[in-house]
C-alpha cells in the first residue's frame, strides 16, 4: 500500500533507474553514505516525534512568526542568488521571496484556487522559532543522524530547513555543495537524482549567473536544440514518504516535486558541510571535477575582471584547438 499512485507524478521524458531502499540498521547504508551514493533509509525514526507537524499544528505554534515564503507564478520554484544579480542585468525570476507571518501563509494555502500564485515556505529551524517547535525539534533522533555524520566524516551540520510546499510544487533540477539528509514528515515527494557524471547532459547555468547550480533545462519543455545531450541524461527516481530519509550526496543534481493531489508536504533537510580533508586520489571523482570547473570559472572571472568575458575566453581556448 504505497499511499500514492503514478497519476500524481508529472510526466517527463527522462530515463530513470531505482535508488536502493534500505532499513536504517542495514550495514550497506553506511557504505553507500561513505561512497557518496544516494540511498532511501527506512525506520530511522529521525523525525517520528514530529509527525504531528501539520499546517494546523504549525500555525498554532508559529502563528506570528515571520517566515521565508517564496511565491511563484507557475509550479516551479527556481532558486536564485540575489548577490549575483548585477545592476545592468535584466533578470526576471519566476519565483520571488515574499516574507509573511505563518498564519497568513496557512490562510493563503487554505484559500488557494487554480490560477493563484503558488507558495513554498522554507524556514531555517533555529531556537528563534516558538518554544513548542524548539522542544519538538530537540526530539529528532539526533543520536542516529550524528552517528551517520561521524561514520561518513562529514563536516558540521550547517542548517535544517523546514519546508512546507503546496501539492504539485516543483524545485527544478539543481545541485548543492553540501551533504544532505532529507527527511519527509508529511506527504510524498518525488526525487529525480542525477550523478555529477551527468553534468554535460544537464547544462547548469554559468557560476556567475544568479541561477548558479541550477540546470538550464526546463524539464516540462526541454529545448533539445540548445541542450541536445539532455536526451541522454540518466537519472535515479525515488518517492520519499513520511518518516523516510533520503541521502542526497553533495554535487548530485536533484529535481524535487510534491506529488499532485497529495495535499501539502512538510519536510526537513539536514545540510552538512563536506568532510574537511578530502584526500585527492587519481582518477579524480566526478564531483571533484565539478569543483575544478567551478574554480576555473571563478578564477577566469577574477583575472578578466568581468564574468561576461569568461565564456569568450573559454571558447577561444577550446574551439579549433581542443574540439
Ligand atoms: C526551492 C526552495 C524553496 C528555495 C528557494 C530559495 C532558496 C532556497 C530554496 C530551497 C532550498 C532547499 C529546498 C529543499 C529541497 C527541494 C525540495 O524539497 O523542494 C532541496 O533542494 C534540498 O533539500 O537540497 C527547497 C528550496
Ligand atoms: Zn537541493
Coordinates of N, CA, C and O in Angstrom, one line a residue, residues 217-301:
X217 N 17.9 23.4 -18.3 CA 16.9 22.6 -19.0 C 15.5 22.7 -18.3 O 15.5 22.4 -17.1
X218 N 14.5 23.1 -19.0 CA 13.1 23.1 -18.5 C 12.6 21.7 -18.7 O 12.3 21.3 -19.8
X219 N 12.5 21.0 -17.6 CA 12.0 19.6 -17.7 C 10.6 19.5 -18.3 O 10.3 18.5 -18.9
X220 N 9.8 20.5 -18.2 CA 8.4 20.5 -18.7 C 8.5 20.7 -20.2 O 7.5 20.3 -20.9
X221 N 9.5 21.3 -20.7 CA 9.6 21.6 -22.2 C 11.0 21.7 -22.6 O 11.5 22.8 -22.9
X222 N 11.8 20.6 -22.6 CA 13.2 20.7 -22.9 C 13.5 21.2 -24.3 O 12.9 20.9 -25.2
X223 N 14.5 22.1 -24.4 CA 15.0 22.6 -25.7 C 16.1 21.7 -26.1 O 17.3 21.9 -25.8
X224 N 15.7 20.7 -27.0 CA 16.8 19.7 -27.4 C 17.7 20.3 -28.4 O 18.8 19.7 -28.7
X225 N 17.4 21.5 -28.9 CA 18.4 22.1 -29.9 C 19.5 22.7 -29.0 O 20.7 22.5 -29.3
X226 N 19.1 23.5 -28.0 CA 20.1 24.1 -27.2 C 20.8 23.1 -26.3 O 22.0 23.2 -25.9
X227 N 20.1 22.1 -25.8 CA 20.6 21.1 -24.9 C 20.4 19.7 -25.4 O 19.7 18.9 -24.8
X228 N 21.1 19.4 -26.5 CA 20.9 18.1 -27.1 C 21.2 16.9 -26.2 O 20.6 15.9 -26.3
X229 N 22.2 17.0 -25.4 CA 22.7 15.8 -24.6 C 21.6 15.5 -23.5 O 21.7 14.5 -22.8
X230 N 20.6 16.4 -23.3 CA 19.6 16.1 -22.2 C 18.9 14.8 -22.5 O 18.4 14.1 -21.7
X231 N 18.8 14.5 -23.8 CA 18.1 13.3 -24.3 C 18.8 12.1 -23.7 O 18.1 11.1 -23.4
X232 N 20.1 12.2 -23.4 CA 20.8 11.0 -22.9 C 20.9 11.0 -21.4 O 21.5 10.1 -20.8
X233 N 20.4 12.0 -20.7 CA 20.5 12.0 -19.3 C 19.9 10.8 -18.6 O 18.8 10.3 -19.0
X234 N 20.6 10.2 -17.7 CA 20.2 9.0 -17.0 C 20.0 9.4 -15.5 O 21.0 9.7 -14.9
X235 N 18.8 9.3 -15.0 CA 18.6 9.7 -13.6 C 18.2 8.5 -12.7 O 18.2 7.4 -13.1
X236 N 18.0 8.8 -11.4 CA 17.5 7.8 -10.5 C 16.3 8.4 -9.8 O 16.3 9.6 -9.4
X237 N 15.2 7.7 -9.7 CA 14.0 8.2 -9.2 C 13.6 7.5 -7.9 O 13.8 6.3 -7.8
X238 N 13.0 8.2 -7.0 CA 12.5 7.6 -5.7 C 11.4 8.5 -5.2 O 11.4 9.7 -5.4
X239 N 10.4 7.9 -4.5 CA 9.4 8.6 -3.9 C 9.7 8.6 -2.4 O 9.9 7.5 -1.8
X240 N 9.7 9.7 -1.7 CA 10.1 9.9 -0.3 C 8.8 10.1 0.4 O 8.1 11.2 0.2
X241 N 8.4 9.2 1.3 CA 7.2 9.4 2.1 C 7.4 9.7 3.6 O 8.6 9.8 4.0
X242 N 6.4 9.8 4.4 CA 6.5 10.2 5.8 C 7.5 9.2 6.5 O 7.5 8.0 6.3
X243 N 8.4 9.8 7.2 CA 9.5 9.1 8.0 C 10.6 8.6 7.2 O 11.6 8.1 7.8
X244 N 10.5 8.7 5.9 CA 11.7 8.2 5.1 C 12.8 9.3 5.1 O 12.5 10.5 5.3
X245 N 14.0 8.8 5.0 CA 15.2 9.8 4.9 C 15.9 9.5 3.6 O 16.3 8.3 3.4
X246 N 16.1 10.5 2.8 CA 16.8 10.3 1.5 C 18.2 11.0 1.7 O 18.2 12.2 2.0
X247 N 19.3 10.2 1.4 CA 20.6 10.8 1.4 C 20.8 11.4 -0.1 O 20.8 10.6 -1.0
X248 N 21.0 12.7 -0.2 CA 21.3 13.3 -1.4 C 22.8 13.7 -1.4 O 23.2 14.7 -0.7
X249 N 23.7 13.0 -2.1 CA 25.1 13.3 -2.0 C 25.4 14.7 -2.6 O 24.7 15.1 -3.5
X250 N 26.4 15.3 -2.0 CA 26.7 16.7 -2.5 C 27.1 16.6 -4.0 O 27.6 15.6 -4.4
X251 N 26.8 17.6 -4.7 CA 27.0 17.7 -6.1 C 26.2 16.8 -7.0 O 26.3 16.8 -8.2
X252 N 25.3 16.1 -6.4 CA 24.3 15.3 -7.2 C 23.2 16.2 -7.5 O 22.6 16.9 -6.7
X253 N 22.8 16.3 -8.8 CA 21.7 17.1 -9.2 C 20.4 16.4 -8.7 O 20.3 15.2 -8.6
X254 N 19.4 17.3 -8.4 CA 18.1 16.7 -8.0 C 17.0 17.6 -8.4 O 17.0 18.8 -8.2
X255 N 15.9 17.0 -8.9 CA 14.6 17.6 -9.2 C 13.7 17.1 -8.2 O 13.7 15.9 -7.9
X256 N 12.9 18.0 -7.6 CA 12.0 17.6 -6.5 C 10.6 18.1 -6.7 O 10.4 19.3 -7.0
X257 N 9.6 17.2 -6.5 CA 8.2 17.7 -6.7 C 7.4 17.1 -5.6 O 7.5 15.9 -5.2
X258 N 6.5 17.9 -5.1 CA 5.4 17.5 -4.1 C 4.3 16.9 -5.0 O 3.8 17.5 -5.8
X259 N 4.0 15.6 -4.7 CA 3.0 14.9 -5.6 C 1.7 15.7 -5.7 O 1.2 16.4 -4.8
X260 N 1.2 15.7 -6.9 CA -0.1 16.4 -7.2 C -1.2 15.7 -6.5 O -1.1 14.5 -6.2
X261 N -2.2 16.5 -6.1 CA -3.4 16.0 -5.4 C -3.0 15.2 -4.1 O -3.7 14.3 -3.7
X262 N -1.9 15.6 -3.5 CA -1.4 14.9 -2.3 C -1.5 15.8 -1.1 O -1.1 15.4 0.0
X263 N -2.0 17.0 -1.2 CA -2.0 17.9 -0.1 C -0.6 18.5 0.1 O 0.3 18.2 -0.6
X264 N -0.5 19.3 1.2 CA 0.8 19.9 1.4 C 1.8 18.9 1.9 O 1.4 17.9 2.4
X265 N 3.1 19.2 1.6 CA 4.1 18.3 2.1 C 4.9 19.1 3.1 O 5.0 20.3 3.0
X266 N 5.3 18.4 4.2 CA 6.2 19.0 5.2 C 7.4 18.2 5.3 O 7.4 17.0 5.4
X267 N 8.6 18.9 5.1 CA 9.9 18.1 5.1 C 10.9 19.0 5.9 O 10.7 20.2 6.1
X268 N 12.0 18.3 6.3 CA 13.1 18.9 7.0 C 14.4 18.4 6.3 O 14.5 17.2 6.2
X269 N 15.3 19.3 5.9 CA 16.5 18.7 5.4 C 17.7 19.0 6.4 O 17.5 19.9 7.3
X270 N 18.7 18.2 6.4 CA 19.9 18.3 7.3 C 21.1 18.5 6.3 O 21.5 17.5 5.7
X271 N 21.6 19.8 6.2 CA 22.7 20.0 5.3 C 24.0 20.0 6.2 O 24.1 20.7 7.2
X272 N 24.9 19.2 5.7 CA 26.2 19.1 6.4 C 27.3 19.6 5.5 O 27.3 19.3 4.2
X273 N 28.3 20.3 6.0 CA 29.5 20.7 5.2 C 30.2 19.4 4.7 O 30.0 18.3 5.4
X274 N 30.8 19.5 3.6 CA 31.6 18.3 3.1 C 32.7 18.0 4.2 O 33.0 18.8 5.0
X275 N 33.2 16.8 4.1 CA 34.3 16.4 5.0 C 35.4 17.4 4.9 O 35.6 17.9 3.8
X276 N 36.2 17.6 6.0 CA 37.2 18.7 5.9 C 38.3 18.2 4.9 O 38.5 18.8 3.9
X277 N 39.0 17.1 5.3 CA 40.1 16.7 4.4 C 39.6 15.7 3.4 O 39.1 14.6 3.7
X278 N 39.6 16.0 2.1 CA 39.2 15.1 1.1 C 40.5 14.7 0.4 O 41.1 15.5 -0.3
X279 N 40.9 13.4 0.6 CA 42.2 13.0 0.1 C 42.1 12.9 -1.5 O 41.1 12.4 -2.0
X280 N 43.0 13.5 -2.2 CA 43.0 13.5 -3.7 C 43.6 12.3 -4.2 O 44.8 12.0 -3.9
X281 N 42.8 11.5 -4.8 CA 43.4 10.3 -5.5 C 43.0 10.3 -6.9 O 42.0 10.9 -7.3
X282 N 43.8 9.7 -7.8 CA 43.5 9.6 -9.3 C 43.1 8.2 -9.7 O 43.6 7.3 -9.1
X283 N 42.1 8.1 -10.6 CA 41.4 9.2 -11.3 C 40.5 10.0 -10.3 O 40.0 9.4 -9.4
X284 N 40.4 11.3 -10.6 CA 39.5 12.1 -9.8 C 38.1 11.7 -9.8 O 37.6 11.1 -10.8
X285 N 37.4 12.0 -8.7 CA 35.9 11.7 -8.7 C 35.2 12.7 -9.5 O 35.6 13.9 -9.6
X286 N 34.0 12.4 -10.0 CA 33.3 13.3 -10.9 C 32.9 14.6 -10.1 O 32.9 15.7 -10.7
X287 N 32.6 14.5 -8.8 CA 32.2 15.7 -8.1 C 33.4 16.6 -7.9 O 33.3 17.9 -7.9
X288 N 34.6 16.0 -7.9 CA 35.9 16.8 -7.7 C 36.1 17.6 -9.0 O 36.6 18.7 -9.0
X289 N 35.7 17.0 -10.2 CA 35.9 17.7 -11.5 C 34.9 18.9 -11.5 O 35.2 19.9 -12.1
X290 N 33.7 18.7 -10.9 CA 32.8 19.9 -10.9 C 33.4 21.0 -10.1 O 33.3 22.2 -10.4
X291 N 34.1 20.7 -9.0 CA 34.7 21.7 -8.2 C 35.8 22.4 -9.0 O 35.9 23.6 -9.0
X292 N 36.6 21.6 -9.7 CA 37.6 22.2 -10.6 C 37.0 23.1 -11.6 O 37.5 24.3 -11.8
X293 N 35.9 22.7 -12.3 CA 35.3 23.6 -13.3 C 34.8 24.9 -12.7 O 34.9 25.9 -13.2
X294 N 34.2 24.7 -11.5 CA 33.7 26.0 -10.8 C 34.9 26.9 -10.5 O 34.8 28.1 -10.7
X295 N 36.0 26.3 -10.1 CA 37.2 27.2 -9.8 C 37.8 27.8 -11.0 O 38.2 29.0 -11.0
X296 N 37.7 27.1 -12.2 CA 38.2 27.7 -13.4 C 37.3 28.9 -13.8 O 37.8 30.0 -14.1
X297 N 36.0 28.7 -13.7 CA 35.1 29.9 -14.0 C 35.4 31.0 -13.0 O 35.4 32.2 -13.5
X298 N 35.6 30.7 -11.8 CA 35.8 31.8 -10.8 C 37.1 32.5 -11.0 O 37.2 33.8 -11.1
X299 N 38.1 31.7 -11.3 CA 39.5 32.3 -11.5 C 39.5 33.2 -12.7 O 40.0 34.3 -12.8
X300 N 38.8 32.7 -13.8 CA 38.8 33.5 -15.1 C 38.1 34.8 -14.9 O 38.5 35.9 -15.3
X301 N 36.9 34.7 -14.1 CA 36.2 36.0 -13.9 C 37.0 36.9 -13.1 O 37.0 38.1 -13.4

